[in-house]
Amino acid sequence: MPRSVHIIGAGISGLSAAVRLANASYQVHVHEATQQAGGRCRSYFDTATNLTIDNGNHLLLSGNHHALAYARSIGSEAGLIGPTRAQFPFVDLASGQRWQLDLGDSRLPLWVLDKRRRVPDTNLRDYIALAPLVWAQQSKRVDEAIRCEGTLYRRLVQPLLLAALNLDPPEGSAGLAGAIVRETLLAGGRACRPLIARDGLSAVLIEPAVKHVQNKGGSLRLGHELRGLAISGDRITALKFGGADTIVLAPDDAVVLAVPARPAASLLPGLKTPTKFRAIVNAHFRVTPPRDLPPILGVIGGLVEWLFAFPQRLSVTISDGERFVDQPREELAMAIWRDICKAAALAGELPPWQVVRERRATFEATPEQNALRTGPLTRWKNLFLAGDWTATGLPATIEGSIRSGDRSADCVMAMRQA
Ligand SMILES: Cc1cc2nc3c(=O)[nH]c(=O)nc-3n(C[C@H](O)[C@H](O)[C@H](O)COP(=O)(O)OP(=O)(O)OC[C@H]3O[C@@H](n4cnc5c(N)ncnc54)[C@H](O)[C@@H]3O)c2cc1C
């Protein structure tokens, strides 16, 4: 058994590896470059709204089994809040039409058989026509597998895949889209209950993990950026953090590199990683949500795609947000606020707001970029990879990150047999 495992990166993938290894009695040391754990999944105090907000609204589903097991193991599962049934209210801002998709709570997708529960103005044949996605080849685009038009596409497939792939679905990887359809729509309502960390991503998914690892004797060093690796033969022999700050590894120590694709590629020249990324825009408005507003509202026909109601704020997500990255912030906030007023039947001046644009929110989920993902193993026996960009079979999501973290931890544990 390795004496120590050094985990580079305290994002959700690094922390999930840390939790799993700490639970298995490994001595875990997490090294994080920034001053805060959480990576792309974190909360912070925002002075513009005077609220603690998340860097992005993150939606989990009840079928995200690795994510739920992770939350359970750090004691914060109860912090993932959602309705008891998988119901998704939608509004079309162009037509003003409102409807609710009711996936129920079955393990089978029986909702497609019920006209009152499926998307209005769709029929069973529309759903059957999605079948080619379920077994689509990895090399295909979504528009090579299904027809990207029609009512079902506009009202359900487009919003679902846009959120999951973070790009306009036709250009997306049909293989990744198929994984989403298999694990959500096809898995029945029981797998599709929406869950959000209502008290904040850090409070629910990050801080309890750090505490858990520390309680098991592990450590987290913030502001501790890995700058280089010393290599001898088929092993990593030392971690270089700059200047004289070097950690020499014992023969049975292991390293999990859980950093995003770009830093991973610069630390390990020649490593195959995705090279293109897509943005996500989130905007937050300090306002008390109307009482009848659901916690999550799907919005089509506007700028906004999903509207989240939190106790003191309304927050929106816009995926594939490249086109808004250079737009003046005030103008963007105003345009989003106009959409919110329509969607939530609100009126009034622009309240205190914040716009957060994550330029490299996710790797580009096209077939070409998906083909550049790498598994957890490297040519060095004691170095393993984790991260949402590694070959998880899923797009860049919390579930994918945690699967990758768990998998890298399993590889570390398998080292003793090697
Ligand atoms: C705005 C936004 C909205 C999103 N919405 C959703 C959603 O609704 N549902 C969902 O499931 N997913 C969502 N995601 C995706 C999800 O947040 C990511 O897939 C996940 O957080 C990635 O975790 P990670 O650990 O792989 O990478 P990261 O979170 O990027 O963590 C990597 C860590 O490594 C650190 N690091 C980098 N280089 C070094 C170094 N040299 N030394 C030490 N540390 C280093 C970084 O500082 C960082 O903390 C969203 C992402 C964004 C940005």
Coordinates of C-alpha atoms and ligand atoms in Angstrom, one line a residue, residues 8-14 31-34 36-41 55-60 64 224-227 241 258-260 263 267 280-282 317 358 360-362 386-389 396-399 401 404, ligand 1:
I8 CA -2.8 17.9 -7.3
G9 CA -5.9 20.1 -7.6
A10 CA -8.7 20.5 -5.1
G11 CA -11.6 20.6 -7.6
I12 CA -14.4 18.1 -7.3
S13 CA -12.4 15.4 -9.0
G14 CA -9.3 15.8 -6.8
H31 CA -2.2 20.6 -3.2
E32 CA -4.3 23.4 -4.6
A33 CA -2.8 26.3 -6.7
T34 CA -5.4 28.9 -5.7
Q36 CA -9.8 28.3 -2.4
A37 CA -10.8 24.7 -2.9
G38 CA -13.6 23.8 -5.3
G39 CA -12.1 24.8 -8.7
R40 CA -15.0 25.4 -11.1
C41 CA -17.5 24.3 -8.5
N55 CA -19.4 30.6 -9.7
G56 CA -22.2 28.8 -11.7
N57 CA -25.6 27.3 -11.0
H58 CA -24.9 23.6 -10.9
L59 CA -27.7 21.1 -11.5
L60 CA -27.4 17.5 -10.4
N64 CA -25.9 10.9 -10.7
H224 CA 0.5 25.4 -3.5
E225 CA 0.9 25.2 -7.3
L226 CA 2.7 22.2 -8.8
R227 CA 5.2 23.6 -11.2
F241 CA 6.4 23.5 -6.3
A258 CA -6.6 16.3 -10.9
V259 CA -6.0 19.6 -12.7
P260 CA -7.8 20.9 -15.8
P263 CA -2.3 22.7 -16.9
L267 CA 3.0 19.6 -16.7
I280 CA -20.9 29.4 -19.6
V281 CA -22.5 32.7 -18.5
N282 CA -24.3 32.9 -15.2
T317 CA -27.5 29.9 -16.8
E358 CA -16.4 31.3 -17.2
R360 CA -13.2 27.8 -20.2
A361 CA -16.1 26.3 -18.4
T362 CA -16.0 22.9 -20.1
A386 CA -8.5 12.7 -12.9
G387 CA -10.7 15.5 -14.1
D388 CA -13.9 16.1 -16.1
W389 CA -11.8 16.2 -19.3
A396 CA -17.9 17.8 -18.3
T397 CA -20.1 17.5 -15.3
I398 CA -19.8 17.0 -11.5
E399 CA -20.9 13.3 -12.0
S401 CA -15.5 14.5 -12.4
S404 CA -12.9 10.2 -12.7
Ligands
LIG1 C1 -20.4 28.0 -14.8 C2 -20.4 26.5 -14.8 C3 -21.6 25.8 -14.6 C4 -21.6 24.4 -14.6 N1 -22.7 23.8 -14.4 C5 -22.7 22.4 -14.2 C6 -24.0 21.8 -13.9 O1 -25.0 22.4 -13.8 N2 -23.9 20.4 -13.6 C7 -22.7 19.8 -13.6 O2 -22.7 18.6 -13.3 N3 -21.5 20.4 -13.9 C8 -21.5 21.7 -14.2 N4 -20.4 22.3 -14.5 C9 -19.1 21.5 -14.7 C10 -18.4 21.2 -13.4 O3 -18.3 22.4 -12.6 C11 -17.0 20.7 -13.7 O4 -17.1 19.6 -14.5 C12 -16.3 20.3 -12.4 O5 -16.3 21.3 -11.4 C13 -14.8 20.1 -12.8 O6 -14.1 19.6 -11.7 P1 -12.6 19.2 -11.9 O7 -12.1 18.8 -10.5 O8 -12.4 18.2 -12.9 O9 -11.8 20.5 -12.4 P2 -11.6 21.9 -11.6 O10 -12.8 22.3 -10.9 O11 -11.1 22.8 -12.7 O12 -10.5 21.6 -10.6 C14 -9.1 21.6 -10.9 C15 -8.3 22.3 -9.7 O13 -6.9 22.2 -10.0 C16 -6.3 23.4 -9.6 N5 -5.0 23.5 -10.3 C17 -4.8 23.8 -11.6 N6 -3.4 23.7 -11.8 C18 -2.8 23.3 -10.6 C19 -1.5 23.1 -10.3 N7 -0.5 23.2 -11.1 N8 -1.2 22.8 -9.0 C20 -2.2 22.7 -8.1 N9 -3.5 22.9 -8.4 C21 -3.8 23.2 -9.6 C22 -7.3 24.4 -10.0 O14 -7.1 25.7 -9.3 C23 -8.6 23.8 -9.6 O15 -9.0 24.1 -8.3 C24 -20.3 23.7 -14.6 C25 -19.1 24.4 -14.8 C26 -19.1 25.8 -14.8 C27 -17.8 26.5 -14.9

